[in-house]
């Protein structure tokens, strides 16, 4: 089946989808994006993702290219045209195409691109393998809370992981605390039995999976504490895991050379993944 992309008001074959060479996303990374999971033909946390999209746009003084309701129609139509029942929606908004000049152009319409692809999700919580992560200095800018397409440090961090035989890189701030992964939020089950993840600030992206999992965990009586944790604390933790739209919850069984717990995905990680999967499948509450 050939894929279809939505580009500035038109549905076009994916292979022929184009934006202008002077699109500011291409020249300046002047744009924002969202990745939203599709499970059973429904968006998982569609509204929170669109809330974050609006926030990212506001922070960059950009307007939504269309109101939320027609935007949701475009998302649904892109899913439909690509027969995506389980998979991913990618949505990108840039400041538009204009003669190259750092300052914002006047009177230019933002550019909107939406693609969808199938993915096999979600996995069985007991079959999910553990992942290795490495640590590296966080070299990003001070507005990591904005979901900008400017992802070069994240790309380099992920590539460093792959070249080290790892799955992800957890980035470390100047105080020795873990900020987040290249495209995931970082969590541990600390020695005191609390699930810990870094609080929201400008050093991390406020993950939607993170937000939902905190709520689900509290609802299930699992304590979650939002505080910074160091690389040393993570290496000594009982369990560790990462969350994102594309990974859901992925247990971490090794950080650099330190094996976490007994080297297998931990019980709490698997339990939380089970809670999240039930939620994403719409079994416990509506999440669209
Ligand atoms: N990445 N931190 C960073 C830097 C991210 O890029 C992402 C998501 C997350 C997790 O956010 P969420 O739970 O809302 O997916 C945290 C997306 C999936 C990506 O770039 O592909």
PDB file of N, CA and C in Angstrom, residues 159-198:
ATOM      1  N   UNK A 159      23.057   8.333  18.356  1.00  0.00           N
ATOM      2  CA  UNK A 159      24.067   7.663  17.541  1.00  0.00           C
ATOM      3  C   UNK A 159      25.205   7.122  18.410  1.00  0.00           C
ATOM      4  N   UNK A 160      25.572   7.909  19.431  1.00  0.00           N
ATOM      5  CA  UNK A 160      26.621   7.459  20.355  1.00  0.00           C
ATOM      6  C   UNK A 160      26.186   6.172  21.056  1.00  0.00           C
ATOM      7  N   UNK A 161      24.896   6.106  21.418  1.00  0.00           N
ATOM      8  CA  UNK A 161      24.380   4.883  22.041  1.00  0.00           C
ATOM      9  C   UNK A 161      24.523   3.708  21.087  1.00  0.00           C
ATOM     10  N   UNK A 162      24.070   3.897  19.859  1.00  0.00           N
ATOM     11  CA  UNK A 162      24.099   2.799  18.883  1.00  0.00           C
ATOM     12  C   UNK A 162      25.538   2.322  18.669  1.00  0.00           C
ATOM     13  N   UNK A 163      26.451   3.286  18.553  1.00  0.00           N
ATOM     14  CA  UNK A 163      27.851   2.901  18.306  1.00  0.00           C
ATOM     15  C   UNK A 163      28.483   2.229  19.520  1.00  0.00           C
ATOM     16  N   UNK A 164      27.878   2.405  20.698  1.00  0.00           N
ATOM     17  CA  UNK A 164      28.383   1.738  21.911  1.00  0.00           C
ATOM     18  C   UNK A 164      27.650   0.436  22.169  1.00  0.00           C
ATOM     19  N   UNK A 165      26.800   0.019  21.247  1.00  0.00           N
ATOM     20  CA  UNK A 165      26.036  -1.217  21.450  1.00  0.00           C
ATOM     21  C   UNK A 165      24.909  -1.031  22.446  1.00  0.00           C
ATOM     22  N   UNK A 166      24.485   0.220  22.675  1.00  0.00           N
ATOM     23  CA  UNK A 166      23.401   0.510  23.622  1.00  0.00           C
ATOM     24  C   UNK A 166      22.162   0.959  22.847  1.00  0.00           C
ATOM     25  N   UNK A 167      21.073   1.112  23.584  1.00  0.00           N
ATOM     26  CA  UNK A 167      19.810   1.492  22.949  1.00  0.00           C
ATOM     27  C   UNK A 167      19.556   2.993  23.047  1.00  0.00           C
ATOM     28  N   UNK A 168      19.993   3.587  24.172  1.00  0.00           N
ATOM     29  CA  UNK A 168      19.662   4.991  24.425  1.00  0.00           C
ATOM     30  C   UNK A 168      20.801   5.640  25.206  1.00  0.00           C
ATOM     31  N   UNK A 169      20.889   6.955  25.101  1.00  0.00           N
ATOM     32  CA  UNK A 169      21.834   7.718  25.931  1.00  0.00           C
ATOM     33  C   UNK A 169      21.043   8.548  26.926  1.00  0.00           C
ATOM     34  N   UNK A 170      21.378   8.438  28.188  1.00  0.00           N
ATOM     35  CA  UNK A 170      20.815   9.328  29.204  1.00  0.00           C
ATOM     36  C   UNK A 170      21.787  10.481  29.364  1.00  0.00           C
ATOM     37  N   UNK A 171      21.251  11.689  29.209  1.00  0.00           N
ATOM     38  CA  UNK A 171      22.098  12.876  29.224  1.00  0.00           C
ATOM     39  C   UNK A 171      22.219  13.409  30.651  1.00  0.00           C
ATOM     40  N   UNK A 172      23.386  13.983  30.940  1.00  0.00           N
ATOM     41  CA  UNK A 172      23.734  14.348  32.314  1.00  0.00           C
ATOM     42  C   UNK A 172      24.042  15.843  32.386  1.00  0.00           C
ATOM     43  N   UNK A 173      23.432  16.535  33.356  1.00  0.00           N
ATOM     44  CA  UNK A 173      23.652  17.981  33.480  1.00  0.00           C
ATOM     45  C   UNK A 173      24.958  18.270  34.226  1.00  0.00           C
ATOM     46  N   UNK A 174      25.265  19.556  34.419  1.00  0.00           N
ATOM     47  CA  UNK A 174      26.548  19.945  35.032  1.00  0.00           C
ATOM     48  C   UNK A 174      26.653  19.517  36.492  1.00  0.00           C
ATOM     49  N   UNK A 175      25.516  19.221  37.127  1.00  0.00           N
ATOM     50  CA  UNK A 175      25.539  18.780  38.531  1.00  0.00           C
ATOM     51  C   UNK A 175      25.615  17.259  38.668  1.00  0.00           C
ATOM     52  N   UNK A 176      25.742  16.559  37.535  1.00  0.00           N
ATOM     53  CA  UNK A 176      25.824  15.094  37.605  1.00  0.00           C
ATOM     54  C   UNK A 176      24.468  14.414  37.667  1.00  0.00           C
ATOM     55  N   UNK A 177      23.398  15.205  37.465  1.00  0.00           N
ATOM     56  CA  UNK A 177      22.052  14.623  37.447  1.00  0.00           C
ATOM     57  C   UNK A 177      21.640  14.261  36.026  1.00  0.00           C
ATOM     58  N   UNK A 178      20.868  13.183  35.925  1.00  0.00           N
ATOM     59  CA  UNK A 178      20.362  12.776  34.610  1.00  0.00           C
ATOM     60  C   UNK A 178      19.213  13.704  34.239  1.00  0.00           C
ATOM     61  N   UNK A 179      19.262  14.224  33.011  1.00  0.00           N
ATOM     62  CA  UNK A 179      18.133  15.042  32.553  1.00  0.00           C
ATOM     63  C   UNK A 179      17.094  14.107  31.934  1.00  0.00           C
ATOM     64  N   UNK A 180      17.423  13.546  30.783  1.00  0.00           N
ATOM     65  CA  UNK A 180      16.505  12.611  30.097  1.00  0.00           C
ATOM     66  C   UNK A 180      17.286  11.884  29.017  1.00  0.00           C
ATOM     67  N   UNK A 181      16.599  11.003  28.276  1.00  0.00           N
ATOM     68  CA  UNK A 181      17.221  10.310  27.168  1.00  0.00           C
ATOM     69  C   UNK A 181      17.163  11.158  25.904  1.00  0.00           C
ATOM     70  N   UNK A 182      17.775  10.670  24.831  1.00  0.00           N
ATOM     71  CA  UNK A 182      17.787  11.436  23.580  1.00  0.00           C
ATOM     72  C   UNK A 182      16.372  11.627  23.045  1.00  0.00           C
ATOM     73  N   UNK A 183      15.486  10.656  23.306  1.00  0.00           N
ATOM     74  CA  UNK A 183      14.086  10.819  22.896  1.00  0.00           C
ATOM     75  C   UNK A 183      13.146  10.114  23.870  1.00  0.00           C
ATOM     76  N   UNK A 184      13.553  10.082  25.132  1.00  0.00           N
ATOM     77  CA  UNK A 184      12.768   9.389  26.160  1.00  0.00           C
ATOM     78  C   UNK A 184      12.951  10.101  27.503  1.00  0.00           C
ATOM     79  N   UNK A 185      12.012   9.949  28.406  1.00  0.00           N
ATOM     80  CA  UNK A 185      12.206  10.406  29.789  1.00  0.00           C
ATOM     81  C   UNK A 185      12.805   9.267  30.616  1.00  0.00           C
ATOM     82  N   UNK A 186      13.572   9.650  31.637  1.00  0.00           N
ATOM     83  CA  UNK A 186      14.328   8.672  32.437  1.00  0.00           C
ATOM     84  C   UNK A 186      13.695   8.504  33.823  1.00  0.00           C
ATOM     85  N   UNK A 187      13.668   7.260  34.288  1.00  0.00           N
ATOM     86  CA  UNK A 187      13.051   6.925  35.578  1.00  0.00           C
ATOM     87  C   UNK A 187      13.909   5.880  36.293  1.00  0.00           C
ATOM     88  N   UNK A 188      13.812   5.888  37.618  1.00  0.00           N
ATOM     89  CA  UNK A 188      14.410   4.788  38.400  1.00  0.00           C
ATOM     90  C   UNK A 188      13.426   4.347  39.496  1.00  0.00           C
ATOM     91  N   UNK A 189      13.624   3.130  39.959  1.00  0.00           N
ATOM     92  CA  UNK A 189      13.012   2.707  41.222  1.00  0.00           C
ATOM     93  C   UNK A 189      14.152   2.806  42.229  1.00  0.00           C
ATOM     94  N   UNK A 190      14.081   3.851  43.076  1.00  0.00           N
ATOM     95  CA  UNK A 190      15.196   4.146  43.990  1.00  0.00           C
ATOM     96  C   UNK A 190      15.295   3.076  45.080  1.00  0.00           C
ATOM     97  N   UNK A 191      16.390   3.133  45.829  1.00  0.00           N
ATOM     98  CA  UNK A 191      16.640   2.126  46.875  1.00  0.00           C
ATOM     99  C   UNK A 191      15.566   2.168  47.968  1.00  0.00           C
ATOM    100  N   UNK A 192      14.954   3.375  48.149  1.00  0.00           N
ATOM    101  CA  UNK A 192      13.907   3.482  49.179  1.00  0.00           C
ATOM    102  C   UNK A 192      12.535   2.992  48.688  1.00  0.00           C
ATOM    103  N   UNK A 193      12.470   2.484  47.452  1.00  0.00           N
ATOM    104  CA  UNK A 193      11.220   1.907  46.948  1.00  0.00           C
ATOM    105  C   UNK A 193      10.335   2.904  46.216  1.00  0.00           C
ATOM    106  N   UNK A 194      10.786   4.184  46.112  1.00  0.00           N
ATOM    107  CA  UNK A 194       9.988   5.183  45.382  1.00  0.00           C
ATOM    108  C   UNK A 194      10.377   5.183  43.916  1.00  0.00           C
ATOM    109  N   UNK A 195       9.383   5.326  43.073  1.00  0.00           N
ATOM    110  CA  UNK A 195       9.642   5.542  41.647  1.00  0.00           C
ATOM    111  C   UNK A 195       9.991   7.025  41.494  1.00  0.00           C
ATOM    112  N   UNK A 196      11.102   7.296  40.830  1.00  0.00           N
ATOM    113  CA  UNK A 196      11.614   8.672  40.753  1.00  0.00           C
ATOM    114  C   UNK A 196      11.807   9.091  39.300  1.00  0.00           C
ATOM    115  N   UNK A 197      11.354  10.296  38.985  1.00  0.00           N
ATOM    116  CA  UNK A 197      11.642  10.887  37.681  1.00  0.00           C
ATOM    117  C   UNK A 197      11.882  12.375  37.877  1.00  0.00           C
ATOM    118  N   UNK A 198      12.685  12.947  37.010  1.00  0.00           N
ATOM    119  CA  UNK A 198      13.076  14.354  37.180  1.00  0.00           C
ATOM    120  C   UNK A 198      11.858  15.273  37.084  1.00  0.00           C
TER     121      UNK A 198
END
